[in-house]
C-alpha positions as a printed Julia matrix, in Angstrom:
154×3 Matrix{Float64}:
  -8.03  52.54  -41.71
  -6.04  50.32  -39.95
  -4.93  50.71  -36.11
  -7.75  53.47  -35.65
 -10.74  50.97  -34.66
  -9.98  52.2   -30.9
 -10.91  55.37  -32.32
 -13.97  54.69  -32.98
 -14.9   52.24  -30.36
 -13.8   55.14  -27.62
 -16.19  57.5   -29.39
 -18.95  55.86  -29.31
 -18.23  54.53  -25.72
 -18.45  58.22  -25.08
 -21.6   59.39  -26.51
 -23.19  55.88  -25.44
 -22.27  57.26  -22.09
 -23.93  60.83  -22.8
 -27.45  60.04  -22.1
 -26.61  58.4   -19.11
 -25.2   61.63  -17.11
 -27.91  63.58  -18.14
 -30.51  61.41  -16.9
 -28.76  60.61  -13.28
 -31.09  61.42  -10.55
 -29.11  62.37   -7.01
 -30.32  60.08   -4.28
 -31.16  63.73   -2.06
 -33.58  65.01   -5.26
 -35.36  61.65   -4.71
 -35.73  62.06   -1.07
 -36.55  65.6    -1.34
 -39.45  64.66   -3.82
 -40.58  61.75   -1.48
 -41.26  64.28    1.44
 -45.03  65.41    0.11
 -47.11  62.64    1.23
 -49.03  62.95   -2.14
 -47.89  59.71   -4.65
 -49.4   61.83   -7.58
 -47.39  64.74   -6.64
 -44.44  62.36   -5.6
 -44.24  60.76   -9.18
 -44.6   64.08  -11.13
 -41.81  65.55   -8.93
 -39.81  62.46   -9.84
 -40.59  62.63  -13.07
 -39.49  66.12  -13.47
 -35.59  65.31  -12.1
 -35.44  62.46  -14.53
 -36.52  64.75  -17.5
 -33.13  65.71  -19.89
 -34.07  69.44  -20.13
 -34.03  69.25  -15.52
 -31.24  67.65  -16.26
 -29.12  69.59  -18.56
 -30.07  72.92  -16.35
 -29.06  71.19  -13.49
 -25.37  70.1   -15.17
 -25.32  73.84  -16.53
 -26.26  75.44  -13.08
 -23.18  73.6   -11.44
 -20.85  75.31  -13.69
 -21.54  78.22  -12.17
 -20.5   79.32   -8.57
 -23.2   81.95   -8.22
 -26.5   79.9    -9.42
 -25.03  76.19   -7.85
 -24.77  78.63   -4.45
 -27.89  80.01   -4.72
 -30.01  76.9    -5.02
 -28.56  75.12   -1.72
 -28.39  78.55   -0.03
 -31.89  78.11    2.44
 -30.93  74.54    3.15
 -27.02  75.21    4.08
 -27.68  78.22    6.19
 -30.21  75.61    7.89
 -27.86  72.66    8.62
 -24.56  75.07    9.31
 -26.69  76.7    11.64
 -27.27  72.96   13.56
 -23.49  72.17   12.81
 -22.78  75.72   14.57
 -24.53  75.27   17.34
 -23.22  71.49   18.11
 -19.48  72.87   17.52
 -20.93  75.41   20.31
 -21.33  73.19   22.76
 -17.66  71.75   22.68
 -15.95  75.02   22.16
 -17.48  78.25   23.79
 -15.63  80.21   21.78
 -17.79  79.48   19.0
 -20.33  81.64   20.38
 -18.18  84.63   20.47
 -17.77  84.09   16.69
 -21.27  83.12   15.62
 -24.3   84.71   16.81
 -26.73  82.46   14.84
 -26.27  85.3    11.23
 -26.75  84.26    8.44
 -23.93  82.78    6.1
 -22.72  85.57    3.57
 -20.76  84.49    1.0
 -19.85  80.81   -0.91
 -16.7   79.71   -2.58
 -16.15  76.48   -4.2
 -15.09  73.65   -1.63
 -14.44  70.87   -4.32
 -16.04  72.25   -7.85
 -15.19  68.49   -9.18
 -17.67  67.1    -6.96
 -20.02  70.23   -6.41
 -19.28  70.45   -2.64
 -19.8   74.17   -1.49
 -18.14  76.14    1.49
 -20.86  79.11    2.9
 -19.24  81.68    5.35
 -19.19  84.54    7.42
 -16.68  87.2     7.88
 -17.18  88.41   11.89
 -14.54  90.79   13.48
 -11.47  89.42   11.82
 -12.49  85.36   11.87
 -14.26  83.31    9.14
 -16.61  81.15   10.16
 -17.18  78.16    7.57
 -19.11  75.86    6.7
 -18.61  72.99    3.85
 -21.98  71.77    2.18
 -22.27  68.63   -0.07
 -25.92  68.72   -1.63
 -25.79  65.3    -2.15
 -25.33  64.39    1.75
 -26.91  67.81    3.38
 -27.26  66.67    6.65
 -23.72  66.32    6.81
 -21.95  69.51    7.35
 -18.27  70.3     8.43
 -17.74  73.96   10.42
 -14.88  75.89   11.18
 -13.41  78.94   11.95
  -9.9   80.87   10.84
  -9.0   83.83   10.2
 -10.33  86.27    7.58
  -8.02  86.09    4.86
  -8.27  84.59    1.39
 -10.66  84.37   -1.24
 -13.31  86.41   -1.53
 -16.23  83.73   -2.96
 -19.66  84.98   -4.22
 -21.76  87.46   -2.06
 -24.62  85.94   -1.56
């Protein structure tokens, strides 16, 4: 048994660390909860996120492109639409390319860090928009052309 205590030791480092990820609440879920003015409904809410089963759905809903899309779909069409309309007021051509629809399809930006990219396909150009649900409000738009992969339909 000698020279494989590091085994061990790295093992349970690991599963000490287990728990841990499972119960991590994002900053965003926090502030979402805070926005009913309601402290009873505030810590219930809170409570909720910090639950393991929240938790685990959450970890298991990032895995996949489709459901991890869906859930941030309402709030990225609503801050790519602001981040739209600010690139609009630099760049006229923006509003030849974007005529306030609604964003189509999503495709993985960084799947490491769960940051999404939501788009639109209009007369040959792609109109993007990357999404990180941790920092919503901050949104980065683009436009290219129409080529490339195809995402999720959403």
């Amino acid at each position: 048994m000698k020279g494989y205590g590091w085994i061990a030791a790295s093992l349970l480092g690991a599963l000490g660390w287990m728990p841990f990820q499972a119960q991590a609440v994002s900053e965003q879920s926090i502030r979402d909860c805070q926005r009913n003015m309601n402290p009873l409904v505030v810590s219930q809410c809170i409570a909720r996120l910090k639950s393991q089963s929240y938790r685990l759905e959450e970890i298991e809903c990032r895995k996949d492109l489709e459901c991890w899309g869906e859930r941030f779909s309402e709030r990225a069409q609503r801050n790519c639409a602001v981040g739209f309309a600010r690139a609009a007021q630099w760049d006229p051509r923006w509003w030849s390319y974007w005529d306030e629809d609604e964003l189509t399809h999503v495709r993985w930006r960084s799947r490491r860090d769960g940051i999404l990219e939501y788009y639109l396909d209009n007369a040959g150009v792609r109109l993007m928009c990357a999404f990180d649900p941790e920092l919503p409000q901050r949104v980065k738009v683009q436009y290219g052309p129409a080529v490339g992969d195809a995402g999720v339909e959403l």
